[in-house]
Amino acid sequence: MITAQFLITALVVVIAPGTGVIYTLALGLGQGRRAAIWAALGCTIGIAPHLAAATLGLAALLHSSAILFSIVKWAGVAYLLYLAWGMAKQNGPLSIEPRDDAVSGPKIAMRGALINILNPKLSIFFLALLPPFLSGNPATATAEMGVMGLIFMGLTFVVFIGYGTAAAFARRAILGSERAMRWLSRSFAAVFAALGAKLALERA
């Protein structure tokens, strides 16, 4: 049974700014609402492997294996630094400026999915978040975790679209100022670099 406490907790977690939110905001500012929706979709899809891992107990293996955790972690660090480079580079693949060669929707979604897939802490997060809200019946535990995970994914998609839409509305005013565009591009690049550094310091 889904409780109000779970819904409130999940919503608070989803609303809290993280890597996926930053990515969605950047795409909303750089390419508009359509790109932001693709980004939200990708980030949501990227949750699915971690949800499956938590449900099947694989997150415990990831947590206990330092080598496996490190492989996923450093792949995530490298990817976040790549995104930072894409933001900072003029005319780069993720730079915030008017473009005639906008990145395709599926590619935006793929990048968003990789942001979450390459974050090993997400599996452990689900393993910690979901069990306290289970009914206590072992026979239905897997189904309950699956339902809660799908609700979490749905909330993620809706909230991220909200973030992206807000960014898209601000896009016209911001794109009218070259100085604002440069400042935002560098700011997003710095945020992704900082998130990469933070992930590099994480331990299993």
Tab-separated table of C-alpha atoms in Angstrom, residues 38-179:
chain	number	residue	atom	x	y	z
A	38	TRP	CA	13.751	14.439	-23.783
A	39	ALA	CA	16.266	15.124	-21.016
A	40	ALA	CA	13.629	14.381	-18.357
A	41	LEU	CA	12.713	11.161	-20.147
A	42	GLY	CA	16.332	10.038	-20.317
A	43	CYS	CA	17.017	10.797	-16.664
A	44	THR	CA	13.879	8.872	-15.715
A	45	ILE	CA	14.849	5.853	-17.826
A	46	GLY	CA	18.284	5.911	-16.191
A	47	ILE	CA	16.631	5.178	-12.847
A	48	ALA	CA	15.221	1.830	-14.031
A	49	PRO	CA	18.457	-0.232	-13.812
A	50	HIS	CA	19.047	0.959	-10.251
A	51	LEU	CA	15.477	0.188	-9.274
A	52	ALA	CA	15.850	-3.307	-10.714
A	53	ALA	CA	19.161	-3.756	-8.904
A	54	ALA	CA	17.648	-2.701	-5.582
A	55	THR	CA	14.603	-4.923	-6.079
A	56	LEU	CA	16.714	-7.959	-6.961
A	57	GLY	CA	19.277	-7.309	-4.244
A	58	LEU	CA	22.109	-6.536	-6.670
A	59	ALA	CA	22.700	-3.180	-4.996
A	60	ALA	CA	24.086	-5.043	-1.985
A	61	LEU	CA	26.630	-6.711	-4.286
A	62	LEU	CA	27.618	-3.357	-5.767
A	63	HIS	CA	27.981	-1.935	-2.271
A	64	SER	CA	30.121	-4.842	-1.060
A	65	SER	CA	32.374	-5.019	-4.127
A	66	ALA	CA	34.916	-2.204	-4.009
A	67	ILE	CA	36.205	-3.003	-7.506
A	68	LEU	CA	32.749	-3.031	-9.127
A	69	PHE	CA	31.753	0.137	-7.292
A	70	SER	CA	34.959	1.884	-8.388
A	71	ILE	CA	34.481	0.910	-12.042
A	72	VAL	CA	30.981	2.364	-12.168
A	73	LYS	CA	31.975	5.382	-10.089
A	74	TRP	CA	34.944	6.406	-12.224
A	75	ALA	CA	32.956	5.891	-15.408
A	76	GLY	CA	30.411	8.295	-13.927
A	77	VAL	CA	33.121	10.793	-12.988
A	78	ALA	CA	34.536	10.717	-16.512
A	79	TYR	CA	31.082	11.222	-18.009
A	80	LEU	CA	30.282	14.191	-15.756
A	81	LEU	CA	33.591	15.808	-16.703
A	82	TYR	CA	32.733	15.217	-20.359
A	83	LEU	CA	29.429	17.022	-19.812
A	84	ALA	CA	31.303	19.866	-18.088
A	85	TRP	CA	33.578	20.151	-21.119
A	86	GLY	CA	30.533	20.155	-23.416
A	87	MET	CA	29.038	23.041	-21.453
A	88	ALA	CA	32.205	25.117	-21.253
A	89	LYS	CA	33.364	24.719	-24.848
A	90	GLN	CA	32.108	27.405	-27.237
A	91	ASN	CA	29.804	25.776	-29.795
A	92	GLY	CA	30.201	22.552	-27.837
A	93	PRO	CA	27.536	19.804	-27.851
A	94	LEU	CA	25.881	21.145	-24.690
A	95	SER	CA	26.734	24.851	-24.839
A	96	ILE	CA	23.895	27.247	-24.051
A	97	GLU	CA	23.411	29.323	-27.181
A	98	PRO	CA	21.145	29.519	-30.245
A	99	ARG	CA	21.935	26.567	-32.508
A	100	ASP	CA	20.887	25.395	-35.929
A	101	ASP	CA	22.301	21.909	-35.301
A	102	ALA	CA	20.384	21.087	-32.116
A	103	VAL	CA	21.101	17.662	-30.662
A	104	SER	CA	18.433	15.077	-31.488
A	105	GLY	CA	15.890	14.040	-28.871
A	106	PRO	CA	17.030	10.404	-28.561
A	107	LYS	CA	20.645	11.509	-28.109
A	108	ILE	CA	19.604	13.962	-25.388
A	109	ALA	CA	17.675	11.162	-23.664
A	110	MET	CA	20.619	8.773	-23.953
A	111	ARG	CA	22.943	11.281	-22.289
A	112	GLY	CA	20.404	11.852	-19.525
A	113	ALA	CA	20.030	8.117	-18.971
A	114	LEU	CA	23.799	7.665	-18.719
A	115	ILE	CA	23.983	10.367	-16.034
A	116	ASN	CA	21.880	8.193	-13.737
A	117	ILE	CA	23.059	4.769	-14.905
A	118	LEU	CA	26.668	5.685	-14.120
A	119	ASN	CA	25.845	6.820	-10.582
A	120	PRO	CA	26.429	3.743	-8.360
A	121	LYS	CA	24.908	5.464	-5.340
A	122	LEU	CA	21.424	5.332	-6.867
A	123	SER	CA	21.097	1.560	-6.392
A	124	ILE	CA	22.158	1.859	-2.766
A	125	PHE	CA	19.822	4.828	-2.373
A	126	PHE	CA	16.821	2.757	-3.488
A	127	LEU	CA	17.896	-0.092	-1.233
A	128	ALA	CA	17.758	2.355	1.687
A	129	LEU	CA	14.697	4.390	0.621
A	130	LEU	CA	12.127	1.751	-0.284
A	131	PRO	CA	12.275	-0.965	2.455
A	132	PRO	CA	11.028	1.289	5.296
A	133	PHE	CA	7.769	1.789	3.388
A	134	LEU	CA	7.100	-1.919	2.734
A	135	SER	CA	4.097	-3.594	4.346
A	136	GLY	CA	6.253	-6.275	5.965
A	137	ASN	CA	4.802	-9.130	3.916
A	138	PRO	CA	7.719	-11.008	2.265
A	139	ALA	CA	5.380	-12.415	-0.399
A	140	THR	CA	4.551	-8.973	-1.774
A	141	ALA	CA	7.826	-7.153	-1.044
A	142	THR	CA	9.165	-7.351	-4.604
A	143	ALA	CA	5.906	-6.145	-6.128
A	144	GLU	CA	5.650	-3.318	-3.598
A	145	MET	CA	9.191	-2.134	-4.341
A	146	GLY	CA	8.427	-2.268	-8.046
A	147	VAL	CA	5.296	-0.151	-7.670
A	148	MET	CA	7.040	2.391	-5.436
A	149	GLY	CA	9.918	2.571	-7.878
A	150	LEU	CA	7.572	3.235	-10.797
A	151	ILE	CA	5.851	5.978	-8.793
A	152	PHE	CA	9.269	7.477	-8.034
A	153	MET	CA	10.106	7.405	-11.745
A	154	GLY	CA	6.772	9.033	-12.609
A	155	LEU	CA	7.382	11.815	-10.093
A	156	THR	CA	10.874	12.295	-11.504
A	157	PHE	CA	9.556	12.683	-15.042
A	158	VAL	CA	6.823	15.172	-14.074
A	159	VAL	CA	9.040	17.285	-11.789
A	160	PHE	CA	11.903	17.358	-14.291
A	161	ILE	CA	9.527	18.488	-17.039
A	162	GLY	CA	8.464	21.276	-14.697
A	163	TYR	CA	12.072	22.336	-14.209
A	164	GLY	CA	12.761	22.145	-17.931
A	165	THR	CA	9.627	24.073	-18.864
A	166	ALA	CA	10.542	26.861	-16.454
A	167	ALA	CA	14.003	27.012	-17.995
A	168	ALA	CA	12.522	27.087	-21.502
A	169	PHE	CA	10.318	30.063	-20.585
A	170	ALA	CA	13.411	31.937	-19.401
A	171	ARG	CA	15.319	30.949	-22.526
A	172	ARG	CA	14.357	33.845	-24.787
A	173	ALA	CA	15.444	36.546	-22.352
A	174	ILE	CA	18.665	34.769	-21.481
A	175	LEU	CA	19.625	33.978	-25.076
A	176	GLY	CA	19.284	37.669	-25.861
A	177	SER	CA	22.355	38.378	-23.734
A	178	GLU	CA	25.701	36.947	-24.851
A	179	ARG	CA	27.147	37.720	-21.433
